[in-house]
C-alpha positions in Angstrom: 17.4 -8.1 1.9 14.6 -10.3 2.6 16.2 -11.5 5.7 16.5 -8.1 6.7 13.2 -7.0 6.2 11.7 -10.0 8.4 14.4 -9.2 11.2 13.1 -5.4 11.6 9.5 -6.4 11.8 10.4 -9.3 14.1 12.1 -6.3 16.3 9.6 -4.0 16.0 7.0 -6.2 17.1 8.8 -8.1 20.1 9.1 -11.5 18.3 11.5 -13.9 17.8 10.8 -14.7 14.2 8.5 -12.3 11.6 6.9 -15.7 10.6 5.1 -16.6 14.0 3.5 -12.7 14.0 0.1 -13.0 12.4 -0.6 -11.9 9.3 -2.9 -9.3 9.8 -0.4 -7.7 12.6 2.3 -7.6 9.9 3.1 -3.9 8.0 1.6 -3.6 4.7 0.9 -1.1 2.1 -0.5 -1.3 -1.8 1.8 1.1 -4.7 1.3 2.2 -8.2 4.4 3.7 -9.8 4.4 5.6 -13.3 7.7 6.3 -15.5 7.7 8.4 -18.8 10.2 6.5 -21.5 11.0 6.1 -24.5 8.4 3.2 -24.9 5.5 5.1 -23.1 4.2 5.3 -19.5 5.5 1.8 -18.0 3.5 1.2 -14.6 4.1 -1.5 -11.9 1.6 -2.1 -9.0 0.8 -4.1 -6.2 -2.5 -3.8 -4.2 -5.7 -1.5 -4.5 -4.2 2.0 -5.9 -5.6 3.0 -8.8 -4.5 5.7 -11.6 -6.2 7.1 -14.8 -4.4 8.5 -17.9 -6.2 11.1 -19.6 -5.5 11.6 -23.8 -7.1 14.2 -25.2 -10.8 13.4 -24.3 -10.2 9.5 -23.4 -9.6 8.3 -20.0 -7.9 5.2 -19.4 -7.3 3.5 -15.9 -4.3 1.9 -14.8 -4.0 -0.7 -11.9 -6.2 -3.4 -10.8 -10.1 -3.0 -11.5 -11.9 -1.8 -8.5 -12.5 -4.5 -6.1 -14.3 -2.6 -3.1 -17.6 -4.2 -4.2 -16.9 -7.3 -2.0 -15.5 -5.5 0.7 -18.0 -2.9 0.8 -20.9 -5.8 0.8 -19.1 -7.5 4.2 -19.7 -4.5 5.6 -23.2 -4.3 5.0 -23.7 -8.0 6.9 -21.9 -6.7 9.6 -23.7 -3.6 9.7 -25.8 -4.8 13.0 -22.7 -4.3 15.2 -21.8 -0.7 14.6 -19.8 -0.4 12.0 -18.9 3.2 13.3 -17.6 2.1 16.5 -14.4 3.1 17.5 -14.0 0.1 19.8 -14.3 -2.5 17.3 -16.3 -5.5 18.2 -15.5 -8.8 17.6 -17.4 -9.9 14.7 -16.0 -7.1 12.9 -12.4 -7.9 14.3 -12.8 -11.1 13.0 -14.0 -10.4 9.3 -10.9 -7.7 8.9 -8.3 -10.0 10.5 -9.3 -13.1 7.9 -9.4 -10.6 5.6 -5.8 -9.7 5.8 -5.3 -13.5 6.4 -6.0 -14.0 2.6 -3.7 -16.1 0.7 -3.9 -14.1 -2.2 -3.4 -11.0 -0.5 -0.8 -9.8 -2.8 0.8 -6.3 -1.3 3.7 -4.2 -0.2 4.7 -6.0 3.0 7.7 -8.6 4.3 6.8 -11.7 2.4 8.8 -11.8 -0.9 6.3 -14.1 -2.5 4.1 -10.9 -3.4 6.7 -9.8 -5.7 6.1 -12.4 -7.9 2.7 -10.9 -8.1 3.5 -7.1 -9.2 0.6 -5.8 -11.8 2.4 -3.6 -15.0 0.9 -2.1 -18.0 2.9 0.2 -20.7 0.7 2.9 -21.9 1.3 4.8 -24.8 1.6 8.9 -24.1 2.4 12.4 -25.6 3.4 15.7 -24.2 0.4 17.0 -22.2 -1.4 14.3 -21.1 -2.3 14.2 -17.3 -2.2 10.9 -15.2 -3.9 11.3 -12.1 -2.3 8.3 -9.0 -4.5 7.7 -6.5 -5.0 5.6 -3.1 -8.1 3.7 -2.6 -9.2 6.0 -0.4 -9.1 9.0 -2.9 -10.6 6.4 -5.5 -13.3 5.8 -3.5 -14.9 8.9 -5.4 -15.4 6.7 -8.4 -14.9 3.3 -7.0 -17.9 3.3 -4.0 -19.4 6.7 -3.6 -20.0 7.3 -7.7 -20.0 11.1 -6.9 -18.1 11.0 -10.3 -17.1 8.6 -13.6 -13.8 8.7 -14.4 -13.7 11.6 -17.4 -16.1 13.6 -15.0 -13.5 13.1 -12.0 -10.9 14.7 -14.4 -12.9 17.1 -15.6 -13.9 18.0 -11.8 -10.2 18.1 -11.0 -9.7 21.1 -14.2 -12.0 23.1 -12.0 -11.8 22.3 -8.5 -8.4 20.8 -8.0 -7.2 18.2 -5.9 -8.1 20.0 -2.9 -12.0 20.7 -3.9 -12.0 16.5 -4.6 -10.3 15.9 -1.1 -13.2 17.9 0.5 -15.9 16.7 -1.8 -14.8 13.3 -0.7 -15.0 14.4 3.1 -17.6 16.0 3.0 -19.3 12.4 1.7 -18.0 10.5 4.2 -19.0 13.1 7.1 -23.0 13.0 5.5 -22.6 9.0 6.1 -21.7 9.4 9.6 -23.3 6.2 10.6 -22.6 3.9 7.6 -25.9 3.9 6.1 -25.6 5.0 2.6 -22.5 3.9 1.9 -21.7 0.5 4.5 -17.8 0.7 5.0 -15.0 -0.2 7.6 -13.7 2.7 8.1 -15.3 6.7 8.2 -12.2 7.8 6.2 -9.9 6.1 4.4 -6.3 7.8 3.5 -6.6 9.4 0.4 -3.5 10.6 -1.5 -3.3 11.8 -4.9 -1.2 13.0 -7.4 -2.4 15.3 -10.3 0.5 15.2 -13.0 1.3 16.6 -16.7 4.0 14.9 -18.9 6.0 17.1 -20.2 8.3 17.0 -22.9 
């Protein structure tokens, strides 16, 4: 399988070997998965996705702890070359590509090593309680932009639903239009999210 998963990105990018493509060229992607059993929630992650478990009136994240503090600070120093710009310039080019470059870049992707590396947690849970899955980008309501803690994101979400968070999030992002409040890489990041209730 392995084998296989280098050949098709070799193909896909032109090369001879998946190993001689640069790292930050490669295909990658973070995950948080979530399965009701009979021991609890069982979760398994790898990357920056983040999810909360609410019970009763206690909120309880799941997944790595935020980490955008770091790359939110970059972007600051690099703030000087527009970080807006669609055409990226090089300084900024530079910083993302070492950035992907990392050794301990654990995520989705085609070297196997990362699996070795998978985050998991088993949560205890009962009928009714809501786990909300998130991508960084959708975080990003909690994790960079505090627009809300994380009880008052769910409490948010009982009222306005995923879609009222999507555009509250937008609508952040479009106020920052050049960087200033809130110094990023990118104007919008993807954000996906899934609002769920166990059942029984």
């Amino acid at each position: 399988m392995q084998g296989r998963v280098r050949q098709a990105c070799a193909a896909v990018c032109g090369a001879a070997d998946a190993r001689a493509i640069s790292a930050w060229e490669l295909p990658s992607a973070s995950f948080l998965a979530a399965r009701v059993g009979k021991e609890g929630l069982a979760c398994r992650w790898l990357g920056d996705c983040a999810g909360l478990l609410k019970r009763g009136d206690t909120v309880e994240r799941i997944g790595p702890p935020a980490s955008k503090d770091d790359e939110n600070a970059s972007a600051a120093a690099l703030a000087e070359h527009g970080l807006g710009l669609k055409q990226r310039p090089q300084p900024i080019l530079e910083v993302l590509r070492a950035a992907r470059e990392r050794p301990d870049r654990y995520i989705l992707g085609v070297d196997p090593a990362a699996a070795a590396h998978l985050g998991g947690a088993v949560l205890p849970c009962n009928v009714g309680d809501e786990l909300l899955l998130m991508s960084d980008g959708f975080a990003a309501l909690i994790d960079v932009y505090g627009l809300h803690d994380e009880a008052g994101l769910f409490a948010e979400l009982a009222t306005s639903g995923l879609t009222g968070l999507a555009l509250q999030l937008r609508a952040i992002e479009q106020e920052d239009g050049d960087f200033g409040r809130f110094p990023r890489f990118k104007g919008s990041d993807d954000a996906t999210a899934l609002w769920l209730r166990i059942a029984a």
